[in-house]
Coordinates of C-alpha atoms and ligand atoms in Angstrom, one line a residue:
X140 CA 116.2 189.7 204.5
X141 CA 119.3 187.3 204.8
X142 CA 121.5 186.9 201.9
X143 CA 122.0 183.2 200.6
X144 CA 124.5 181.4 198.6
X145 CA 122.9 178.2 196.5
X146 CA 125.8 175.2 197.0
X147 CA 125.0 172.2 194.2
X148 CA 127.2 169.1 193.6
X149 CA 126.4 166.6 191.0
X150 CA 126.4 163.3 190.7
X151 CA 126.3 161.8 186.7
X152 CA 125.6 158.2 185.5
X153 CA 127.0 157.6 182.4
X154 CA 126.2 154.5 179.9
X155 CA 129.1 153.3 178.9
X156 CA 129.4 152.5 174.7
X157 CA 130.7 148.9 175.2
X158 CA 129.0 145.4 173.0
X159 CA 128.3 144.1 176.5
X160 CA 127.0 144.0 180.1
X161 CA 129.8 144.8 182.4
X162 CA 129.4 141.2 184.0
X163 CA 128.0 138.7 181.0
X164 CA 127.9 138.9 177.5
X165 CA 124.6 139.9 177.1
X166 CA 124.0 142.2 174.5
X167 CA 123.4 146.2 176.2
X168 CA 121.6 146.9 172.8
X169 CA 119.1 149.9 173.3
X170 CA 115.6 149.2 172.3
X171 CA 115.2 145.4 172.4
X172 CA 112.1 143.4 173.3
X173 CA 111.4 143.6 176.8
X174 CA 114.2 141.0 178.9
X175 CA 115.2 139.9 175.5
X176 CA 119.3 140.9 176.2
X177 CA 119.3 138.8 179.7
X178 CA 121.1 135.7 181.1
X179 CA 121.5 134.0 184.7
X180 CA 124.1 136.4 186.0
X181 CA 122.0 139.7 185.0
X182 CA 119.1 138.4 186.1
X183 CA 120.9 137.3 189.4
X184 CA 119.8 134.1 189.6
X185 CA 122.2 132.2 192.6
X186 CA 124.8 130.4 191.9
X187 CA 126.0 132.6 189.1
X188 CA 129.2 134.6 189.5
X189 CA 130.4 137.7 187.5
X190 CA 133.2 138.3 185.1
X191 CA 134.0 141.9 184.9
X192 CA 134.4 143.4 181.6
X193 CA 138.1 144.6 180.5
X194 CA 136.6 147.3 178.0
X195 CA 134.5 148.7 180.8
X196 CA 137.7 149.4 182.5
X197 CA 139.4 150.7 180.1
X198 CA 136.6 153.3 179.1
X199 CA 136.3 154.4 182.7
X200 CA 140.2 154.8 182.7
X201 CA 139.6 157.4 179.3
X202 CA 137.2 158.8 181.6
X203 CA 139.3 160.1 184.1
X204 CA 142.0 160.7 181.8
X205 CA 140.0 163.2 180.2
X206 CA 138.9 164.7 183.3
X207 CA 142.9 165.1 184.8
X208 CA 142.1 162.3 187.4
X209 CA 144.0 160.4 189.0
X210 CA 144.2 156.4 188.0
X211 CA 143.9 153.8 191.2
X212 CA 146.6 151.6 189.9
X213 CA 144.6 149.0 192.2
X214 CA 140.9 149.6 192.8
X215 CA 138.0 147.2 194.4
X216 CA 134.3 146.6 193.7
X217 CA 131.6 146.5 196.7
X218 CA 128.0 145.7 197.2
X219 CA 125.4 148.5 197.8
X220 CA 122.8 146.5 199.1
X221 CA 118.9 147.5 198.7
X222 CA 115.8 146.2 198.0
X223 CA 114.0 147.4 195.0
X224 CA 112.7 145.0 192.2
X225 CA 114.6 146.2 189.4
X226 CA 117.6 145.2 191.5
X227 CA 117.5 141.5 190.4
X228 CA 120.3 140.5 193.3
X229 CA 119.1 143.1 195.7
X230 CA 122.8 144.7 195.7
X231 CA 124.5 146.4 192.9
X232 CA 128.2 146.0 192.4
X233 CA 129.8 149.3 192.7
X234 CA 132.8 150.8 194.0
X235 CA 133.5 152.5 197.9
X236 CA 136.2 153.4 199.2
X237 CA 138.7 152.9 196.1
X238 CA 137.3 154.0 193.1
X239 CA 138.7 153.6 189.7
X240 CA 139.6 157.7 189.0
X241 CA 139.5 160.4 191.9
X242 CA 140.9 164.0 192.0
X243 CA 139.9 165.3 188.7
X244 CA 138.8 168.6 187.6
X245 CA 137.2 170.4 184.7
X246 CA 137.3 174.1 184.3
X247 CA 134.1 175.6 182.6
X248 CA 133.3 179.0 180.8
X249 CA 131.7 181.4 182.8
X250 CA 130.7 184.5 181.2
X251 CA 132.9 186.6 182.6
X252 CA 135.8 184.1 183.8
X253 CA 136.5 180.6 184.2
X254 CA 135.9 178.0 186.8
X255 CA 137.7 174.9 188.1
X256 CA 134.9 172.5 188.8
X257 CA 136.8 169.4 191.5
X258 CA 135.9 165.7 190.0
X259 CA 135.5 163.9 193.8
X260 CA 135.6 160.5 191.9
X261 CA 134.4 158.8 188.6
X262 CA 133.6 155.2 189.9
X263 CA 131.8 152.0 187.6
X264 CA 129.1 150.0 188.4
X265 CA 126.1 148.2 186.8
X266 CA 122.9 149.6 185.7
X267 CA 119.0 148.6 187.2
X268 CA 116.4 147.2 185.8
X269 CA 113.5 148.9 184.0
X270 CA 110.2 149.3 185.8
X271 CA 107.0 149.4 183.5
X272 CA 104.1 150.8 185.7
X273 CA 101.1 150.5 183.1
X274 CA 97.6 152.7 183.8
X275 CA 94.7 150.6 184.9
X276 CA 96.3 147.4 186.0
X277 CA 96.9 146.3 189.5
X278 CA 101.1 145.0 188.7
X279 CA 103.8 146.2 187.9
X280 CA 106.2 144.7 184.8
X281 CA 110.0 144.7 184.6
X282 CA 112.6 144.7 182.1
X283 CA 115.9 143.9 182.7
X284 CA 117.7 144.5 179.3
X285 CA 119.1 147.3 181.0
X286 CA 120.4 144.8 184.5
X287 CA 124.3 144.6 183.8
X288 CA 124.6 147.9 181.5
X289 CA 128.2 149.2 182.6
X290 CA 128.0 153.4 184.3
X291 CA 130.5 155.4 184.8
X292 CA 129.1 157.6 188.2
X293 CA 130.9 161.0 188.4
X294 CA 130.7 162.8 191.4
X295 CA 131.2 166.3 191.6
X296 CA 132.3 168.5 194.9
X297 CA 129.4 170.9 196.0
X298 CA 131.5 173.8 193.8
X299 CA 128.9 175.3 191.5
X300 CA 127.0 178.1 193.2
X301 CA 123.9 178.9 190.6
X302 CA 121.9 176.5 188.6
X303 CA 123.6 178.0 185.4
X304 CA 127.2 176.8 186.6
X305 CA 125.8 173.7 187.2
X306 CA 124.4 173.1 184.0
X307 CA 127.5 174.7 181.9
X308 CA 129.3 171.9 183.4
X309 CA 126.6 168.8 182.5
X310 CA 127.1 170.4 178.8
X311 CA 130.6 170.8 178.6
X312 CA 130.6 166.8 180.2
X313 CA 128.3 165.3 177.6
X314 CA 130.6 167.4 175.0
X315 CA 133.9 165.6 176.4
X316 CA 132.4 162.1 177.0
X317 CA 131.6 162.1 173.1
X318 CA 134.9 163.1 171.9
X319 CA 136.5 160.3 173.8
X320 CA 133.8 158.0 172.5
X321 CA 133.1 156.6 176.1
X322 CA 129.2 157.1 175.5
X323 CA 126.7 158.2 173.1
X324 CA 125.2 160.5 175.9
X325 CA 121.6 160.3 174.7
X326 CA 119.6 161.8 177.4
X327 CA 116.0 161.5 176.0
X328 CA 117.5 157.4 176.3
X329 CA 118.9 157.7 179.8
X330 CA 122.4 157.2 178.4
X331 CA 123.4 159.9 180.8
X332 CA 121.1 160.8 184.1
X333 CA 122.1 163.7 186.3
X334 CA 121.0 163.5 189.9
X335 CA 121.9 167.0 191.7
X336 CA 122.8 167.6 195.7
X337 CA 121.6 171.4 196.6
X338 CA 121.2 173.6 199.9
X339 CA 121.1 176.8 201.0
X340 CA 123.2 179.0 203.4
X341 CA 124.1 182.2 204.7
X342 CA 126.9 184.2 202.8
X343 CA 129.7 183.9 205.7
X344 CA 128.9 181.0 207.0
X345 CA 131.2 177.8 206.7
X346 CA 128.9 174.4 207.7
X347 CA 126.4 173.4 205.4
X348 CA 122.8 173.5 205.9
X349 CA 120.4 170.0 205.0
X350 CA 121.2 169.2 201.1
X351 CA 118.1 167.7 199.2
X352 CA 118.8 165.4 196.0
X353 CA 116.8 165.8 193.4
X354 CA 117.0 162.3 191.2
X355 CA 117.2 161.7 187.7
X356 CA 117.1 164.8 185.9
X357 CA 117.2 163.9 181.8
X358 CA 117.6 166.9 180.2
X359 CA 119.5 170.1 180.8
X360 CA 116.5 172.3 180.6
X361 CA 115.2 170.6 183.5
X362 CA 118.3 170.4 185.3
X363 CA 118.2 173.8 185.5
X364 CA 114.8 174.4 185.8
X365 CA 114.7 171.9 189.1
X366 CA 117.7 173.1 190.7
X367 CA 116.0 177.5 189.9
X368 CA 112.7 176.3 191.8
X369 CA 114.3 174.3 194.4
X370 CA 116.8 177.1 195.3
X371 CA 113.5 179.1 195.5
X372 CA 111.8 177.1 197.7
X373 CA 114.5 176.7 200.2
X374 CA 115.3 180.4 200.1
X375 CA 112.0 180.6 201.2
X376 CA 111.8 178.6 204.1
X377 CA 114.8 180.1 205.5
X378 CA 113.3 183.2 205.1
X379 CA 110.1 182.6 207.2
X380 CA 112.0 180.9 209.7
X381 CA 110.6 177.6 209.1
X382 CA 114.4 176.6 207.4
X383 CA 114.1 173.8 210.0
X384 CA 111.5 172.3 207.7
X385 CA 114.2 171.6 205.0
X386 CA 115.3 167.3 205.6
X387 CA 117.9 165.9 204.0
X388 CA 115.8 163.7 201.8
X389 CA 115.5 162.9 198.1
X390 CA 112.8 164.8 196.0
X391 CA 111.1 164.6 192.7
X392 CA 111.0 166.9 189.4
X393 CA 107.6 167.2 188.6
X394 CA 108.1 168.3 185.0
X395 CA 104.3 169.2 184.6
X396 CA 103.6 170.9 187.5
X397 CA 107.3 172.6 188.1
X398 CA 107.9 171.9 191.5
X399 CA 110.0 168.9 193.6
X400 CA 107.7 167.0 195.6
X401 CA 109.2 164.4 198.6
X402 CA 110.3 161.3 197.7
X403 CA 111.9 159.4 200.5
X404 CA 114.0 160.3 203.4
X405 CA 117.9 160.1 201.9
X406 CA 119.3 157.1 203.1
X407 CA 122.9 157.6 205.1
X408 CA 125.7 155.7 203.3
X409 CA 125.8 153.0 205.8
X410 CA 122.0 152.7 205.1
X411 CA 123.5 150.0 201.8
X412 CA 125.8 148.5 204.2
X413 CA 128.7 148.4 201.6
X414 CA 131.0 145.6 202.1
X415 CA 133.9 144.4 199.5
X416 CA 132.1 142.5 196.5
X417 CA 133.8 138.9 197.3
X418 CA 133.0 137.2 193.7
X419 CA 135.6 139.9 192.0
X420 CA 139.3 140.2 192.8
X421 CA 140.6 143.7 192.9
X422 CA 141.1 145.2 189.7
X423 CA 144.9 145.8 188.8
X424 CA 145.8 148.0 186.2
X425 CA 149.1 148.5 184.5
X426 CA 150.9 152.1 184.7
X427 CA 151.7 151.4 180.5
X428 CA 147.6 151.2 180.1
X429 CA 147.3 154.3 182.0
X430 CA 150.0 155.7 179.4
X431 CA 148.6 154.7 176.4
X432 CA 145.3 155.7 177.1
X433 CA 146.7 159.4 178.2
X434 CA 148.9 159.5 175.2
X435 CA 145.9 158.5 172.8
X436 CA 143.1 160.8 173.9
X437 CA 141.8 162.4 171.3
X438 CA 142.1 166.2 170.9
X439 CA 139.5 167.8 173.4
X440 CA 137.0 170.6 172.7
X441 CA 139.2 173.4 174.3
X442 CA 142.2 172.9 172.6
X443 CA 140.1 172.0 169.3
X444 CA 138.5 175.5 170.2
X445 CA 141.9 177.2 170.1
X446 CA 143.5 175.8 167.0
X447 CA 140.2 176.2 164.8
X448 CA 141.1 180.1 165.9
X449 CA 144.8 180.6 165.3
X450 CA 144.5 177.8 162.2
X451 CA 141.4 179.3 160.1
X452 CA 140.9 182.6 161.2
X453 CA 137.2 182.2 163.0
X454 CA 135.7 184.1 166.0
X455 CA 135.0 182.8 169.2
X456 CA 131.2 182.5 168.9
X457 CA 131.0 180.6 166.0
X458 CA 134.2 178.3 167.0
X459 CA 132.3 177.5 170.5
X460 CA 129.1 176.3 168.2
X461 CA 131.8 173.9 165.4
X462 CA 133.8 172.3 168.7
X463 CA 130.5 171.6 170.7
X464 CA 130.2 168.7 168.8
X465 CA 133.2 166.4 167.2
X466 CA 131.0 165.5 164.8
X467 CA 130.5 169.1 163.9
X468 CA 134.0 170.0 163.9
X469 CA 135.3 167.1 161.7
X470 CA 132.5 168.2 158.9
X471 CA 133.6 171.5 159.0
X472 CA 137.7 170.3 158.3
X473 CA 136.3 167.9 155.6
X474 CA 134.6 170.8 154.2
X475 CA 137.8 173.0 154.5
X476 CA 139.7 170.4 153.1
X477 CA 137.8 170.3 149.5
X478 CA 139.3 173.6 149.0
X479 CA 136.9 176.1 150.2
X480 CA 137.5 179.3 152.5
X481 CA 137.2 178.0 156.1
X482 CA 135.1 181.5 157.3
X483 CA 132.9 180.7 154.3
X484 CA 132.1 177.4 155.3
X485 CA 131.9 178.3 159.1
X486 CA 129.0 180.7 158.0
X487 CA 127.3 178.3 155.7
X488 CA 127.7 176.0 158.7
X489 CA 126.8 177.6 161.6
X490 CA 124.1 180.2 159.9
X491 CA 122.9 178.0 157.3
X492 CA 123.2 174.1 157.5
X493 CA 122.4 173.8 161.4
X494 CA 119.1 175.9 161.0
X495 CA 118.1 174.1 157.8
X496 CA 118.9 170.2 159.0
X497 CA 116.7 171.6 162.2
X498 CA 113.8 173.1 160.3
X499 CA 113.7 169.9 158.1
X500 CA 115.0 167.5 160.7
X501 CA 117.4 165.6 159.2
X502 CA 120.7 164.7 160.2
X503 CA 123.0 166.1 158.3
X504 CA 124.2 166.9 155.0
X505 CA 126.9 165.4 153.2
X506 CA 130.7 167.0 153.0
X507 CA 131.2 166.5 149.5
X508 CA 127.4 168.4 148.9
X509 CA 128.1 171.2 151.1
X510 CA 131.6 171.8 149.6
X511 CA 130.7 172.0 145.7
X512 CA 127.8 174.3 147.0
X513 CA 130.0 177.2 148.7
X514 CA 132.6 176.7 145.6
X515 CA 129.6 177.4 143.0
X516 CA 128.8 180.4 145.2
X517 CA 132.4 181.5 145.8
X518 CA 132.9 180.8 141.8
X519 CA 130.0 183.1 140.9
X520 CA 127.7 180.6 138.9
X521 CA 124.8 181.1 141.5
X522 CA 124.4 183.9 143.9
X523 CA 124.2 183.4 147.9
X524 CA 120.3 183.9 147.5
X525 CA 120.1 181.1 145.5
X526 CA 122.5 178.7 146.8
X527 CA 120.2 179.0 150.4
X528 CA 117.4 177.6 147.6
X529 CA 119.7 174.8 146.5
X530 CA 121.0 174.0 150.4
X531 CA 117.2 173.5 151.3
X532 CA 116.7 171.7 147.4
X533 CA 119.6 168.9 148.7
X534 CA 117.9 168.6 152.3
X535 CA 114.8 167.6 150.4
X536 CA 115.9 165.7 147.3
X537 CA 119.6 164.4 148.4
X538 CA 120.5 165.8 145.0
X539 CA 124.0 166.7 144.0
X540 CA 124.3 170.7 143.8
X541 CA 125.4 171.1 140.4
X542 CA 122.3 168.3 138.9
X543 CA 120.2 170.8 141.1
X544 CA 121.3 173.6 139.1
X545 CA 121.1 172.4 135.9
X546 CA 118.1 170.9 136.5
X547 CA 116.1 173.9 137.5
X548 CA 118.1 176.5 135.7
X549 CA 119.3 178.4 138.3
X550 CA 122.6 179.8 137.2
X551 CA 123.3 183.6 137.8
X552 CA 122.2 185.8 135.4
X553 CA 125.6 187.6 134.2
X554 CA 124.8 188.2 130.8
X555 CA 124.7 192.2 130.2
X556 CA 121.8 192.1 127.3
X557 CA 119.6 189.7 129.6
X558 CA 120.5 191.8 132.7
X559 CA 119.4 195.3 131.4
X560 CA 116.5 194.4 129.9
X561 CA 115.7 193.8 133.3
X562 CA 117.2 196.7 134.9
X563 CA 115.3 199.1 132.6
X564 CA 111.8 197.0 133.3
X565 CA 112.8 197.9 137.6
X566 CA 113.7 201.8 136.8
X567 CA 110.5 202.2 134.7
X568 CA 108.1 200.8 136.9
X569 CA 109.7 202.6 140.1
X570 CA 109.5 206.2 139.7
X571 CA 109.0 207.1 143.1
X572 CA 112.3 205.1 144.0
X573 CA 114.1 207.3 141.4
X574 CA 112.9 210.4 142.3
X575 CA 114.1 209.5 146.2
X576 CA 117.2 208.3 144.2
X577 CA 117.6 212.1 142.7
X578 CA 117.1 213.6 145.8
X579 CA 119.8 212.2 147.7
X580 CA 118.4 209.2 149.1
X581 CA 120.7 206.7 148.5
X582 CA 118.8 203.7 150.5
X583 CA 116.8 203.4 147.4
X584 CA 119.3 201.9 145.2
X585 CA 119.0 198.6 148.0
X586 CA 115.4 199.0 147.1
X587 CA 115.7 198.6 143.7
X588 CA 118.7 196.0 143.5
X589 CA 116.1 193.9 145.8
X590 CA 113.5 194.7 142.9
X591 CA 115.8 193.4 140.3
X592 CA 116.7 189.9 142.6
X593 CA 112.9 189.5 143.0
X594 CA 112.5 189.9 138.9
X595 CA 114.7 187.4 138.2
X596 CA 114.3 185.2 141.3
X597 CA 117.2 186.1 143.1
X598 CA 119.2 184.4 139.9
X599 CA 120.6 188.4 138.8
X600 CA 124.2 188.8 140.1
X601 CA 123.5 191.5 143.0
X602 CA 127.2 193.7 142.3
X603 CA 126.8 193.7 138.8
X604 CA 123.0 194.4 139.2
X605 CA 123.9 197.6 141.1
X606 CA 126.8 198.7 138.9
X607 CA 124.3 198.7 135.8
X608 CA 121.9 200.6 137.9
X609 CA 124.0 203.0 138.3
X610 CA 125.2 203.5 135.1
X611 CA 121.9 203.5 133.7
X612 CA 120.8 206.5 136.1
X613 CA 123.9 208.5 135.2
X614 CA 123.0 208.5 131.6
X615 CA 119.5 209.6 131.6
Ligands
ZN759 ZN1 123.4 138.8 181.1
MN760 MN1 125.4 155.2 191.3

């Protein structure tokens, strides 16, 4: 049997966050009624003419910047001409030969080393139409709210070499793109669309075999699920000798059914006959833009990543789950900032907060809450037991801590009278633990510390439970 090497490139559309269309004022609002955001130029109608968008520029710009590209100081738009009918002008305005940003990079994690990924291009152009195909009617509807909503496409060199690489670099992406606030990157809402390139050769060998394109992939899970079974499919026709079987053609994830099925044959790029869009003039952008927007990118997650390390102490694990998300990572510094120990809050974060907001499925909790929380645990007035009670209590209620506390009484029990009567009550009605205790085993005092946080509902102080324990033992 032949030994194979997978070769994947990617190619990402990207929504860009501006008010408007990239060539009208419409509004690119997610979630109106059906054509509602629409005007003569999105709609095509002729006779209209487009007026390109200066923020959409200037996002794309942010783009690159962020992915070390390099700017085209001038750059054109062309028409990629097909017919499809949520293409109201039956060519989209895009970019050829001179995109915006080319030569970039961005170097991933690997488990056991890193990886320079090469950025081919990052090129803008408009968004299609919406097709609505209902069930048991003989038409078709369309929507074309989304006609006019400004991409970023980034094209990736074929560099990754396994499914996982590929999709390590689709999360780190969507991670970057939010901290530069150039998208929201809501998958589920198409705010980001991966479509991936993939073939198949022999380890050795230098040309590359047929590539298939599997199209608009919306989640990473099937990313990486697509590009596993397609890898597996091809492998197996090279195997059986029927590699010859493989077309260079664009196929389907079936989500269902967990296979790609054919979609069309991939059309060449002289198949769109691109020619230079003549309604636009080149786009011209000054070398002080490029500067400023350089100079003002915000502080990615790598670098993020290192500081939160050398500047509050943390481990690599739970720094990689605060930077994934700038959201994240600002809550956490807020946190910090009220005064509380940045490894306690990291653990109330990252083994606490995420799981809780999950399980309840809200989005977050507020600073200020969190921080008075970990100070009444650090400060001793409830135990770590019972501030998990209170952390759930504030998901539910939106309460304030402390009014949580009061409320339901929950402050540690450190009073020595109340304590021992309840240490005495656990020592009596565990003999057996004792006895073990006697004999030498001392994973019973665990046992009965556990008994006393039961009693009192998790309320007892656990150190000062055990030292009484103890004491009590010694003196019978
Ligand atoms: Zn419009
Ligand atoms: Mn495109």
């Amino acid at each position: 049997m032949m030994i194979y090497e997978t070769i994947i490139g990617l190619e990402i559309h990207v929504e860009l966050d501006t008010k408007s269309k990239i060539f009208c004022s419409c509004s690119t609002e997610f979630g109106a009624k059906p054509n509602e955001n629409t005007c003569p130029v999105c709609t095509g109608i002729p006779g209209t003419l487009p007026i390109l968008n200066r923020e959409v520029v200037t996002l794309a710009i942010k783009a690159g910047a962020a992915l070390s590209c390099e700017i085209n100081i001038v750059s054109k738009t062309d028409r990629k001409n097909y017919f499809y009918p949520d293409l109201p002008k039956a060519y989209q305005i895009s970019q050829y030969d001179i995109p915006i940003c080319k030569d970039g990079f961005l170097e991933i994690d690997l488990r056991d080393r890193n990886k320079k990924i090469n950025i081919t291009r990052v090129h803008i152009e408009e968004d299609a139409g919406k097709l609505i195909h209902l069930d048991d009617e003989p038409f078709t509807l369309v929507d074309y709210n989304r006609a006019g909503v400004p991409l970023i496409e980034i094209v990736t060199e074929p560099d990754f070499r396994s499914a996982e690489e590929a999709v390590t670099f689709l999360k780190k992406l969507k991670s970057i793109l939010k901290y530069i606030e150039v998208s929201d990157c809501r998958m589920e809402q198409g705010s980001l669309r991966c479509d991936a390139n993939i073939s198949i050769r022999e380890i050795g060998q230098r040309a590359y075999n047929k590539k298939v394109e599997i199209k608009n992939l919306n989640s990473f899970k099937e990313v990486g699920r697509a590009l596993k079974e397609e890898e597996r499919r091809q492998k197996e026709l090279y195997n059986f000798g029927d590699g010859y079987r493989i077309k260079q053609e664009t196929r389907k994830w079936d989500v269902v059914r967990g296979i790609t099925l054919a979609m069309r044959s991939k059309e060449d790029a002289h198949d769109y006959r691109f020619f230079p869009e003549p309604d636009l003039p080149a786009i011209h952008i000054k070398k002080e833009l490029i500067e400023e927007i350089r100079n003002t990118l915000p502080e990615l997650p790598n670098k993020k990543a290192r500081r939160f390390m050398d500047e509050y102490d943390l481990n690599e694990k739970e720094v990689e789950i605060l930077v994934s998300d700038k959201g994240l990572a600002d809550y956490f510094e807020k946190v910090v900032a009220m005064g509380c120990r940045p490894k306690d809050v990291s653990n109330w974060i990252v083994v606490e907060v995420l799981r809780s907001i999950k399980k309840a499925e809200v989005r977050e909790i507020k600073a200020e809450s969190l921080g008075k929380l970990i100070r009444l645990v650090d400060q001793g007035t409830i135990s770590r037991l019972v501030g998990k009670a209170v952390l759930r209590d504030i998901i539910e209620s939106g309460k304030d801590p402390e009014e949580i506390i009061i409320e339901k009484g929950l402050s540690q029990i450190s009073g020595e009278d109340e304590l021992k009567k309840i240490v005495d009550r656990v020592i009596s009605k565990n003999p057996k633990a004792i006895e073990d205790l006697k004999n030498g085993k001392n994973k019973a005092i665990g046992f009965l510390v556990g008994q006393i946080m039961k009693e009192t509902n998790g309320k007892a102080n656990p150190a000062m439970a055990k030292d009484m324990l103890i004491k009590n033992l010694n003196e019978t």
